[in-house]
mmCIF file of C-alpha atoms in Angstrom:
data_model
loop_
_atom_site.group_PDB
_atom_site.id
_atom_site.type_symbol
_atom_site.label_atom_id
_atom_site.label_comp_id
_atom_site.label_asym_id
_atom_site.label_seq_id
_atom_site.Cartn_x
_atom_site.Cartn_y
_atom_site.Cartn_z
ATOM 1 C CA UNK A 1 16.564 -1.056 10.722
ATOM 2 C CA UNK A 2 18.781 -0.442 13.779
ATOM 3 C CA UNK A 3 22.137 0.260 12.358
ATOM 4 C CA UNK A 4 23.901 0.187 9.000
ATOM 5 C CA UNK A 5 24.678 -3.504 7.468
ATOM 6 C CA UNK A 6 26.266 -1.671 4.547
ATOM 7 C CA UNK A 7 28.221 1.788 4.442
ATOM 8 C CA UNK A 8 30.191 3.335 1.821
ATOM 9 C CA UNK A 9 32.721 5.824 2.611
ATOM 10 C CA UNK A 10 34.327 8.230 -0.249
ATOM 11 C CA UNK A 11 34.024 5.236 -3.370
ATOM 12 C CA UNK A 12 36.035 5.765 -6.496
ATOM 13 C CA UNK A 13 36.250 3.697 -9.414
ATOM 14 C CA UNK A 14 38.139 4.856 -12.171
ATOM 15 C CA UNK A 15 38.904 2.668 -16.050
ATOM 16 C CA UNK A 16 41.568 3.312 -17.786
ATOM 17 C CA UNK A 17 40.969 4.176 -21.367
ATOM 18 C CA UNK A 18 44.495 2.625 -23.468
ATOM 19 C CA UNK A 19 46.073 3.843 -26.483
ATOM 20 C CA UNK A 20 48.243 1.156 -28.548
ATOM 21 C CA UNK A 21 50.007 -1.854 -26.470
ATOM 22 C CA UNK A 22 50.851 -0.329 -23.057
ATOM 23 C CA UNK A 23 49.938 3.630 -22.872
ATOM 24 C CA UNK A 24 47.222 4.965 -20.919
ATOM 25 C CA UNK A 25 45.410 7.488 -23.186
ATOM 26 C CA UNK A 26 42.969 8.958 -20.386
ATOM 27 C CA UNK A 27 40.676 7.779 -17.004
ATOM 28 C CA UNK A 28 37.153 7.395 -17.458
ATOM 29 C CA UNK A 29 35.432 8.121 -13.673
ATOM 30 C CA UNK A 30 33.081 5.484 -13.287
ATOM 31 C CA UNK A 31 32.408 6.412 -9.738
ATOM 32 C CA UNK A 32 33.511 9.625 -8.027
ATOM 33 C CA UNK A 33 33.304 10.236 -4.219
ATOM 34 C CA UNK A 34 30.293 7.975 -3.529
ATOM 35 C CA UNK A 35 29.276 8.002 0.357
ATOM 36 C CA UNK A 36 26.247 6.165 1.498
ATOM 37 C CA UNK A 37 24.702 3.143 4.129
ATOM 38 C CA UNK A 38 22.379 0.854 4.181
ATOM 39 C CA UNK A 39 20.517 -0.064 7.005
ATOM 40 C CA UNK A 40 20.013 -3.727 7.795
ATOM 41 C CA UNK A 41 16.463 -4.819 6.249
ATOM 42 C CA UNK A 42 16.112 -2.121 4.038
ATOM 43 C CA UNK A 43 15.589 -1.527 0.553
ATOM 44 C CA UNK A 44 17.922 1.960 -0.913
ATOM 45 C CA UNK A 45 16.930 2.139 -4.682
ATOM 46 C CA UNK A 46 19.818 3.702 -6.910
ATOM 47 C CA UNK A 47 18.512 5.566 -9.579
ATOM 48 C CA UNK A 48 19.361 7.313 -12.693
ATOM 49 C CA UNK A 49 19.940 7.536 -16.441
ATOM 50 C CA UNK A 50 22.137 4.406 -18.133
ATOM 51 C CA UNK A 51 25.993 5.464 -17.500
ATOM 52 C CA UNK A 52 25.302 7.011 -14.367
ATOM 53 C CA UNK A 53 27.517 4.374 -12.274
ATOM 54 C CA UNK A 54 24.739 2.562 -10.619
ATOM 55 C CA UNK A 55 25.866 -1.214 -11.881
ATOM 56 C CA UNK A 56 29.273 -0.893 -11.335
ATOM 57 C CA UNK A 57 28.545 1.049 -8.125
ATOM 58 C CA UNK A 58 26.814 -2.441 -7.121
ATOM 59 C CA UNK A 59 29.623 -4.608 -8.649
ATOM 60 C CA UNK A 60 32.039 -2.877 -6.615
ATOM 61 C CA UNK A 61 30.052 -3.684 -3.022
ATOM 62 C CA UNK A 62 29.769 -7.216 -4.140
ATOM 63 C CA UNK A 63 33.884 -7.116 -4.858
ATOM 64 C CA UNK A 64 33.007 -7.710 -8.186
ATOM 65 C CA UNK A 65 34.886 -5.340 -9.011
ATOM 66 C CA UNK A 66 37.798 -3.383 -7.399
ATOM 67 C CA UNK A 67 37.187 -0.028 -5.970
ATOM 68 C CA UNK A 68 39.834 2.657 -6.999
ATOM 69 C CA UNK A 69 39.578 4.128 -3.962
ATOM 70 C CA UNK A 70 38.000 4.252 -0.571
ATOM 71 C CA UNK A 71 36.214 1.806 2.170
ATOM 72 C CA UNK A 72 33.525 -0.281 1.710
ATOM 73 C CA UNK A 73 32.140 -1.490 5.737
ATOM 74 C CA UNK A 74 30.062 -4.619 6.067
ATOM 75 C CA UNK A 75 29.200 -4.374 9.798
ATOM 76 C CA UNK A 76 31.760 -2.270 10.639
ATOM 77 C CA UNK A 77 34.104 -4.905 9.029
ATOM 78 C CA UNK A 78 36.593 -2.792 5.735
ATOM 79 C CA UNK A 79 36.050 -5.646 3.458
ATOM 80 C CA UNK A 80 37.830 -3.398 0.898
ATOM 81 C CA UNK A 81 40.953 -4.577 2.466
ATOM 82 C CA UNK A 82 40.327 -8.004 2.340
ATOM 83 C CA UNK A 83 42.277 -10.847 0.113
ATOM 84 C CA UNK A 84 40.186 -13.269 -2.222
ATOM 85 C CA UNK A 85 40.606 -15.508 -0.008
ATOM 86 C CA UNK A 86 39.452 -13.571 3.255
ATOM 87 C CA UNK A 87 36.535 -12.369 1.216
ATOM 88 C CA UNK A 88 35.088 -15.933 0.677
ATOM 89 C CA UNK A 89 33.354 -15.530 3.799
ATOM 90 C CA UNK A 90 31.220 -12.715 2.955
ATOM 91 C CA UNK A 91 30.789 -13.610 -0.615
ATOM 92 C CA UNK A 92 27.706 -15.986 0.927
ATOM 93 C CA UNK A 93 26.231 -12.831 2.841
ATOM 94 C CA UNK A 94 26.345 -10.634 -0.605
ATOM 95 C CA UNK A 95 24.586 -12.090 -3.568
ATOM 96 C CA UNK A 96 23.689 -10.323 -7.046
ATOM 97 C CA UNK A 97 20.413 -10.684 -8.668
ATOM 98 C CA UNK A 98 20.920 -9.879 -12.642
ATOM 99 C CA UNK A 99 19.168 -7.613 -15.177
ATOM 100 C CA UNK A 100 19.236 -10.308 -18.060
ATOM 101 C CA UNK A 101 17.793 -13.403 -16.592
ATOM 102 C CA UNK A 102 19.029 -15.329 -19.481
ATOM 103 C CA UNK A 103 22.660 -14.445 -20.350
ATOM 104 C CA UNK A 104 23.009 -14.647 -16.067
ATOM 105 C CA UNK A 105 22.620 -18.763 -16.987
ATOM 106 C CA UNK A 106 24.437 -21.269 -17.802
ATOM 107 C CA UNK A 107 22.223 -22.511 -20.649
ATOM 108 C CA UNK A 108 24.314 -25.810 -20.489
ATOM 109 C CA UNK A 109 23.076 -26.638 -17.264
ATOM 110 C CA UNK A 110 19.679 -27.641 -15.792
ATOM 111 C CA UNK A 111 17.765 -25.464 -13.506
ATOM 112 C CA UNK A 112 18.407 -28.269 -10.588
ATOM 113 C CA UNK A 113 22.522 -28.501 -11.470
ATOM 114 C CA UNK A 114 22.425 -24.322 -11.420
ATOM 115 C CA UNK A 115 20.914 -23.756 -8.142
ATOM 116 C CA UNK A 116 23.044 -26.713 -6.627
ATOM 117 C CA UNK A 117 26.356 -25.325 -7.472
ATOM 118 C CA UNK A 118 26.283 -22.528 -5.126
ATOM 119 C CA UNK A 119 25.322 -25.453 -2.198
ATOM 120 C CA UNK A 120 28.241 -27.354 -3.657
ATOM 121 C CA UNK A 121 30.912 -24.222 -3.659
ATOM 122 C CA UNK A 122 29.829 -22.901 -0.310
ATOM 123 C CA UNK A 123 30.054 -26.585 1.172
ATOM 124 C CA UNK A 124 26.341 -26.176 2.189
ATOM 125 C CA UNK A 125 25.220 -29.318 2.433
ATOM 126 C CA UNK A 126 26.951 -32.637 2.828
ATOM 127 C CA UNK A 127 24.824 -35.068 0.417
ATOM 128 C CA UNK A 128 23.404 -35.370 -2.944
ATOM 129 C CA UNK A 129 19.865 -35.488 -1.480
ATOM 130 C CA UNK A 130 20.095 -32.795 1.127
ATOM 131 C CA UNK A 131 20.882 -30.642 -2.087
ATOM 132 C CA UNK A 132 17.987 -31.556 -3.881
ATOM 133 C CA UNK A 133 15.574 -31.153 -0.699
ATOM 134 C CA UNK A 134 17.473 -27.390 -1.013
ATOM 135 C CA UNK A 135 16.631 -27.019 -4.659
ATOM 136 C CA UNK A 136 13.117 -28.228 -4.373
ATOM 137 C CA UNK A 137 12.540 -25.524 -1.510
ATOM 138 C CA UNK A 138 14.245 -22.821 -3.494
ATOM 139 C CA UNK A 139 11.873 -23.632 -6.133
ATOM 140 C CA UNK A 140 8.576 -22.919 -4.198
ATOM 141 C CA UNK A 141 9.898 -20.069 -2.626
ATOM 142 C CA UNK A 142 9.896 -18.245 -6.020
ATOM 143 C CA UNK A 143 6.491 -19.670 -7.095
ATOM 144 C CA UNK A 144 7.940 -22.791 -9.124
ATOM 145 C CA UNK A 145 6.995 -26.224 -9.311
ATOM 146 C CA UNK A 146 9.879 -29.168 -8.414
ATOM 147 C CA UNK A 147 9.942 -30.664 -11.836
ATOM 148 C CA UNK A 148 11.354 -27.471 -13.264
ATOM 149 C CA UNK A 149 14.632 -28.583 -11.993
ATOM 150 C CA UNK A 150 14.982 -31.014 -15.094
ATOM 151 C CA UNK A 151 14.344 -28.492 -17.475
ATOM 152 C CA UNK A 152 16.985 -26.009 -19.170
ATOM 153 C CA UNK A 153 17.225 -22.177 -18.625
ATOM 154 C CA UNK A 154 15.728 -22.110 -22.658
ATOM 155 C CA UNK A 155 12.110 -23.996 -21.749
ATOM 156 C CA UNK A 156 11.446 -21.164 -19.595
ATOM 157 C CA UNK A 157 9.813 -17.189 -19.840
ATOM 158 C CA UNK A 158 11.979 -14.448 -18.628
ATOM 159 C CA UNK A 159 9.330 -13.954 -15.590
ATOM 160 C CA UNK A 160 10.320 -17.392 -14.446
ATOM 161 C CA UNK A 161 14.063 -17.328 -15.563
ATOM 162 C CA UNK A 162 13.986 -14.472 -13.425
ATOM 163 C CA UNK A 163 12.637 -16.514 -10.580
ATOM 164 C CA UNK A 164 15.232 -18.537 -10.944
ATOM 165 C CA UNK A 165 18.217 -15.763 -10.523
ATOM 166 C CA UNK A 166 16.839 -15.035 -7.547
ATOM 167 C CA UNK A 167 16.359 -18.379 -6.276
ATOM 168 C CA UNK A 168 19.475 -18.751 -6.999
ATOM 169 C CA UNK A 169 20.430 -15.775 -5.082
ATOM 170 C CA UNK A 170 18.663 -16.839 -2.153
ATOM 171 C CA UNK A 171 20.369 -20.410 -2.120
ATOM 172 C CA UNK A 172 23.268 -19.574 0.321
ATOM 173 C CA UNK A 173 20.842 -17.862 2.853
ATOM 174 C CA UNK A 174 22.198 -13.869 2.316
ATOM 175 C CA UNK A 175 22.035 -10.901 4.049
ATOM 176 C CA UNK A 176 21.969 -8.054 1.400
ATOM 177 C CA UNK A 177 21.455 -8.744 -2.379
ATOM 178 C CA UNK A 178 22.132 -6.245 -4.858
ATOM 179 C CA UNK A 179 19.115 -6.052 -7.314
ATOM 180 C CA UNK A 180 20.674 -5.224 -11.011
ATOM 181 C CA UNK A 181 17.785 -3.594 -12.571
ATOM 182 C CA UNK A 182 15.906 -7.173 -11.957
ATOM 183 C CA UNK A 183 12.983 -5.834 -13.719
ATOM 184 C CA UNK A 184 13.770 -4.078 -16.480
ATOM 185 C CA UNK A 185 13.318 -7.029 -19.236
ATOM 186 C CA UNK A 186 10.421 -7.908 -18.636
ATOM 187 C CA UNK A 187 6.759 -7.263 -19.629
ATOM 188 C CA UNK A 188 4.983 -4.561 -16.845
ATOM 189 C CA UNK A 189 2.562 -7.602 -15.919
ATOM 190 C CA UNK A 190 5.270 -9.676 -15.339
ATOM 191 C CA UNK A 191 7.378 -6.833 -13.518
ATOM 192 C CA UNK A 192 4.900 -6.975 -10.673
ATOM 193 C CA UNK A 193 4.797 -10.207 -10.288
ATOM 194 C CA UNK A 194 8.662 -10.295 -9.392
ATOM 195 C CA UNK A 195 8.154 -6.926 -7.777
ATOM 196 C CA UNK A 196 6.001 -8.468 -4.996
ATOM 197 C CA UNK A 197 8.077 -11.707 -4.631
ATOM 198 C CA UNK A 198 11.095 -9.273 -3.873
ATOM 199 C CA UNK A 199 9.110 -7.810 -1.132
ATOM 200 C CA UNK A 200 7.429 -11.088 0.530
ATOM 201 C CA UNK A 201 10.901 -12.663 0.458
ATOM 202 C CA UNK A 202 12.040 -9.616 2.130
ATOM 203 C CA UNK A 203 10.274 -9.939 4.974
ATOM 204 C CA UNK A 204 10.493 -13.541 5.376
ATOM 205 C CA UNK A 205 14.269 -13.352 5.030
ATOM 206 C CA UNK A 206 14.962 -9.646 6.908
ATOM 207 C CA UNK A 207 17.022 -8.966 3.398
ATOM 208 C CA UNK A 208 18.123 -6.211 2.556
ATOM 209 C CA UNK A 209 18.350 -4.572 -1.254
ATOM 210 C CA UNK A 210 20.356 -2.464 -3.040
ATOM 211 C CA UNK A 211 17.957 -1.777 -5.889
ATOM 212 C CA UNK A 212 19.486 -0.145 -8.971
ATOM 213 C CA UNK A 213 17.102 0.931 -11.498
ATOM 214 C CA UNK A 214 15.768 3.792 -13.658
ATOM 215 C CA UNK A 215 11.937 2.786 -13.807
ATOM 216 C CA UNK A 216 11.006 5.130 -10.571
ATOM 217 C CA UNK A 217 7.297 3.636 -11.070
ATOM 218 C CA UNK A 218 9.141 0.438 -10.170
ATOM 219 C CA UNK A 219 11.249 2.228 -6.935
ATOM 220 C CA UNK A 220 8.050 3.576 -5.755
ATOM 221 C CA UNK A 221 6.703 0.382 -4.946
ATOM 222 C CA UNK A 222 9.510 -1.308 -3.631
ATOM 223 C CA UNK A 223 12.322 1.744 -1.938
ATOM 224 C CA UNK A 224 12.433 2.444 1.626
ATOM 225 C CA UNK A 225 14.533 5.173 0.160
ATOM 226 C CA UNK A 226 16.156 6.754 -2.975
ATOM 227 C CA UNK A 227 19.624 7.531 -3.924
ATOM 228 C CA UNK A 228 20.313 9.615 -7.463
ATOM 229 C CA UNK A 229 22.777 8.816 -9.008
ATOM 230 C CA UNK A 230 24.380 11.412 -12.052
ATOM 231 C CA UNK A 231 27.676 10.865 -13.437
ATOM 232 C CA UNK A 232 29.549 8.897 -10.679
ATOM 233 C CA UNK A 233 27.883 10.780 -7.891
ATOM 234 C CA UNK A 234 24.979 10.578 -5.584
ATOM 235 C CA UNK A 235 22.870 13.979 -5.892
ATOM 236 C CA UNK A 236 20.264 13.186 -3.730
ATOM 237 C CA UNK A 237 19.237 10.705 -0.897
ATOM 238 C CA UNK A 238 15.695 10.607 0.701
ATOM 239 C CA UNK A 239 13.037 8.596 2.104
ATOM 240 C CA UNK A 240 10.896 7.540 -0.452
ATOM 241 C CA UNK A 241 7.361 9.027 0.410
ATOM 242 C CA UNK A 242 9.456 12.155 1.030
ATOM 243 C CA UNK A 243 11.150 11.862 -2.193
ATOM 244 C CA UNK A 244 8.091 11.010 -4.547
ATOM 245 C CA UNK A 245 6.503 13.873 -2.711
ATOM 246 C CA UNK A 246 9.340 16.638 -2.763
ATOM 247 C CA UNK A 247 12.237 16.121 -4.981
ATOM 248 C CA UNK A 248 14.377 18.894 -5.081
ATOM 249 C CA UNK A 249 17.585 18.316 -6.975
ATOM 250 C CA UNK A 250 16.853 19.771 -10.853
ATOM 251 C CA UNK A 251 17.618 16.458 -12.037
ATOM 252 C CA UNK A 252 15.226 14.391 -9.746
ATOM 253 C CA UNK A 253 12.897 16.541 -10.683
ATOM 254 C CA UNK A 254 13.469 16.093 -14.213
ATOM 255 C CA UNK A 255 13.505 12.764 -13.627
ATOM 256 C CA UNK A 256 9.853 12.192 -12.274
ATOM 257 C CA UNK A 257 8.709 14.707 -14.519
ATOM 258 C CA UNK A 258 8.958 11.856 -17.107
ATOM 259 C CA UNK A 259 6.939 8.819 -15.414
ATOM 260 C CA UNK A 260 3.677 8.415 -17.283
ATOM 261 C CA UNK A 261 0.594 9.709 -14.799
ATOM 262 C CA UNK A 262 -2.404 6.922 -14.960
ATOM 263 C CA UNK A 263 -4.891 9.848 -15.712
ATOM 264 C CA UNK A 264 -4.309 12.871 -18.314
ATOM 265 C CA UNK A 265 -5.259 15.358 -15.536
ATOM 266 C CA UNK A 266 -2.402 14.417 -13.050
ATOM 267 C CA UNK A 267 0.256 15.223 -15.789
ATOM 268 C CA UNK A 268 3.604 17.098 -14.152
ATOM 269 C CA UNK A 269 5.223 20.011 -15.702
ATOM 270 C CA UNK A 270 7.685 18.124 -18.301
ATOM 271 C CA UNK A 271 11.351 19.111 -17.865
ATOM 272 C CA UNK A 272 13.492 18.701 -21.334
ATOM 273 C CA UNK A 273 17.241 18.266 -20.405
ATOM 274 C CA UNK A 274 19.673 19.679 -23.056
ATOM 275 C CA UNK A 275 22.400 17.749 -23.935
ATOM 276 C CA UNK A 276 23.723 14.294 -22.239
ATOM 277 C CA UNK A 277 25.529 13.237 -19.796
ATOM 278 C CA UNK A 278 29.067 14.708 -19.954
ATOM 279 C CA UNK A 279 32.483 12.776 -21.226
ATOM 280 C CA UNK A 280 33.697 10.712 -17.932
ATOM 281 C CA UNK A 281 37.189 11.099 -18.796
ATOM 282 C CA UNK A 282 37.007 15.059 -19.241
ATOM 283 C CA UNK A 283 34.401 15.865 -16.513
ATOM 284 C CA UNK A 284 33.592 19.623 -16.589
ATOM 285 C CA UNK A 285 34.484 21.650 -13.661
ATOM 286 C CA UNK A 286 31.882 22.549 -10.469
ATOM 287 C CA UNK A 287 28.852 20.825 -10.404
ATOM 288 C CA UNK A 288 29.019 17.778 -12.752
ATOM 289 C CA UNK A 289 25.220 18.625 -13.682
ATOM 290 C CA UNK A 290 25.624 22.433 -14.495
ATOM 291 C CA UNK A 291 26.070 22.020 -18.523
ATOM 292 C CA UNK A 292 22.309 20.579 -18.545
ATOM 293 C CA UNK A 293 20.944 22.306 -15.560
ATOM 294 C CA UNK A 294 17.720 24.932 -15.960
ATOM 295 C CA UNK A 295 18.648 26.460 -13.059
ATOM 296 C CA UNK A 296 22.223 26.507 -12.780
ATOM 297 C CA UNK A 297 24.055 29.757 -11.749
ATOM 298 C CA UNK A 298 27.712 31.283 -12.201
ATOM 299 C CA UNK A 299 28.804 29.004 -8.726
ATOM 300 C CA UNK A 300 27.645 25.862 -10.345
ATOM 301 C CA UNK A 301 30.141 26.384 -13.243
ATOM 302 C CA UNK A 302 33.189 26.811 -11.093
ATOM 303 C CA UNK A 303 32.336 24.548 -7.227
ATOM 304 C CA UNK A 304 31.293 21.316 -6.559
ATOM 305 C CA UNK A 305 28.454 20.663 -4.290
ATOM 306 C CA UNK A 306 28.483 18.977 -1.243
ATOM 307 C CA UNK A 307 25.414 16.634 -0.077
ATOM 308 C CA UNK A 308 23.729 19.043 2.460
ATOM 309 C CA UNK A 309 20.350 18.525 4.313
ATOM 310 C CA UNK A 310 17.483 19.823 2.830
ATOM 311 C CA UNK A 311 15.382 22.345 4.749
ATOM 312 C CA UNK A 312 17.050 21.045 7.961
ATOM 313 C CA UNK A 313 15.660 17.361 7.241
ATOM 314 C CA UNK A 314 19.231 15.558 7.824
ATOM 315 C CA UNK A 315 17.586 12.159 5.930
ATOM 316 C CA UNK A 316 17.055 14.350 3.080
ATOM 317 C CA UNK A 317 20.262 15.689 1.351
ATOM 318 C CA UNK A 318 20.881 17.417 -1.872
ATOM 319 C CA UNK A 319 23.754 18.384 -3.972
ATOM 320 C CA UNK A 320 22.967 21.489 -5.433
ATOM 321 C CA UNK A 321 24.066 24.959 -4.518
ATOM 322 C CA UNK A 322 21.055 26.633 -5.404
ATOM 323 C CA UNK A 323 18.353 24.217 -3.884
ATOM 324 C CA UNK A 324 20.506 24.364 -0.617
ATOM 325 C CA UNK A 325 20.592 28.069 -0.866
ATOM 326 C CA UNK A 326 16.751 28.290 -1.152
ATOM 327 C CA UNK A 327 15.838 26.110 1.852
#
């Protein structure tokens, strides 16, 4: 993890909300400032509560969607400036792996003729059977058998439709893949499974993973680091053992404070946030957080927060005036 593959410099993505034919009746702020990296063979996991701006924070690295605002670097290179067509290139570094492994394919198509047509857009390979030879290794690098190429997206579980999203993702040999809450329909058995094929194709790949999700049982496992995420802006960034250990924003710590413990006697003090998550297209004023925050002050209702380091720990930053203030 030497230097960034992917950084994010002041990210804004705003939807206009229409009234009637043609008039704009207000902006809803998706995303609102964002700056991050990634470092190359690293896994950040994005956290937070649903509408927080995570997915469409991923859509908008993968040009999925276009940013509002600001600079998205893929080794040093602005692909937010980039045409369609000079973006083709990069679309084979950046691939997506899905939440729902179903709706994500084409139930039309067999499992062989779905993990070919990347190899056939992408000009991969120049034959018929050098595609297949690429299918059948796709297939046993996600734990499936060859003759599951025949079959249809419909004979399968979710565990293994879900193997085959990510086979999928994997067919045009990427760099970074963003994982869309990969996890989160499925059964906690089943979770694991795909949990540690993430991680062993990591390392035989040197991927690297944007992980969105809001299971943080499920970042714990699999997060270099952690990124929170709260209406359109990150509120705090740490390494993971550090984070787990020490989170200090109110709403991390809310957060954790509702992941089951495995035994009754390593229960956390439960935090109960009032109220949820404020109207995006009439954000309240200072800190975004302050109308649900237990410890929010007469600053927090009138300035917005910058991501500082925490007690002098520059990997650790926090948005908060009042955590900053303590440290």
């Amino acid at each position: 993890m030497s230097k960034a593959l992917v950084e994010i410099c002041d990210l804004r993505k705003d939807f206009p909300i229409r009234s009637g034919l043609f008039g704009v009746k207000a902006t809803l702020k998706a995303i609102s400032g964002v700056s991050l990296s990634i470092q190359r063979g690293e896994t950040l996991a994005l956290v937070g509560e649903s509408g927080s701006g995570k997915s469409t924070l991923g859509r908008c690295l993968l040009r999925l969607l276009s940013p509002s605002s600001g600079n998205i670097f893929y080794e040093t290179k602005d692909i937010s400036l980039l045409s369609k067509k000079e973006f083709r290139q990069y679309r084979r570094k950046m691939q997506i792996i899905f939440q729902d492994p179903y709706a994500s394919l084409n139930p039309k198509l067999t499992i062989g003729a779905i993990l070919e047509e990347p190899l056939i857009i992408h000009k991969l390979y120049r034959t018929t059977r050098e595609r297949q030879l690429r299918v059948k290794e796709l297939l046993s690098l996600v734990g499936l058998t060859e003759g599951c190429s025949e079959k249809y997206p419909h004979e399968f579980s979710g565990g293994q439709r879900q193997r085959v999203g990510i086979a999928r993702a994997l067919a045009v040999e990427p760099e970074f893949i963003v994982c869309d809450e990969p996890v989160s329909s499925l059964d906690v058995s089943i979770q694991a499974q795909i949990i540690n094929l993430l991680k062993d194709l990591q390392e035989k790949f040197s991927l690297t993973y944007l992980f969105i999700s809001h299971d943080l049982r499920v970042v714990e496992h699999i997060s270099h680091r952690v990124a929170v995420m709260y209406f359109g802006k990150i509120v705090e960034i740490a390494d993971s053992a550090r984070f787990f250990q020490n989170p200090s924003h109110p709403y991390s710590r809310a957060l954790l404070s509702a992941v089951p413990e495995p035994t009754p006697s390593a229960r956390r003090e439960r935090i109960i946030l009032r109220g949820e998550l404020p109207n995006a297209s009439e954000p309240p004023s200072g800190c975004s957080f302050h109308p649900r925050c237990f410890l929010a002050e007469e600053r927090c209702r009138k300035e917005e927060p910058q991501l500082e380091a925490f007690q002098s720990t520059p990997s650790h930053r926090v948005s908060c005036w009042v955590v900053n203030k303590s440290s």
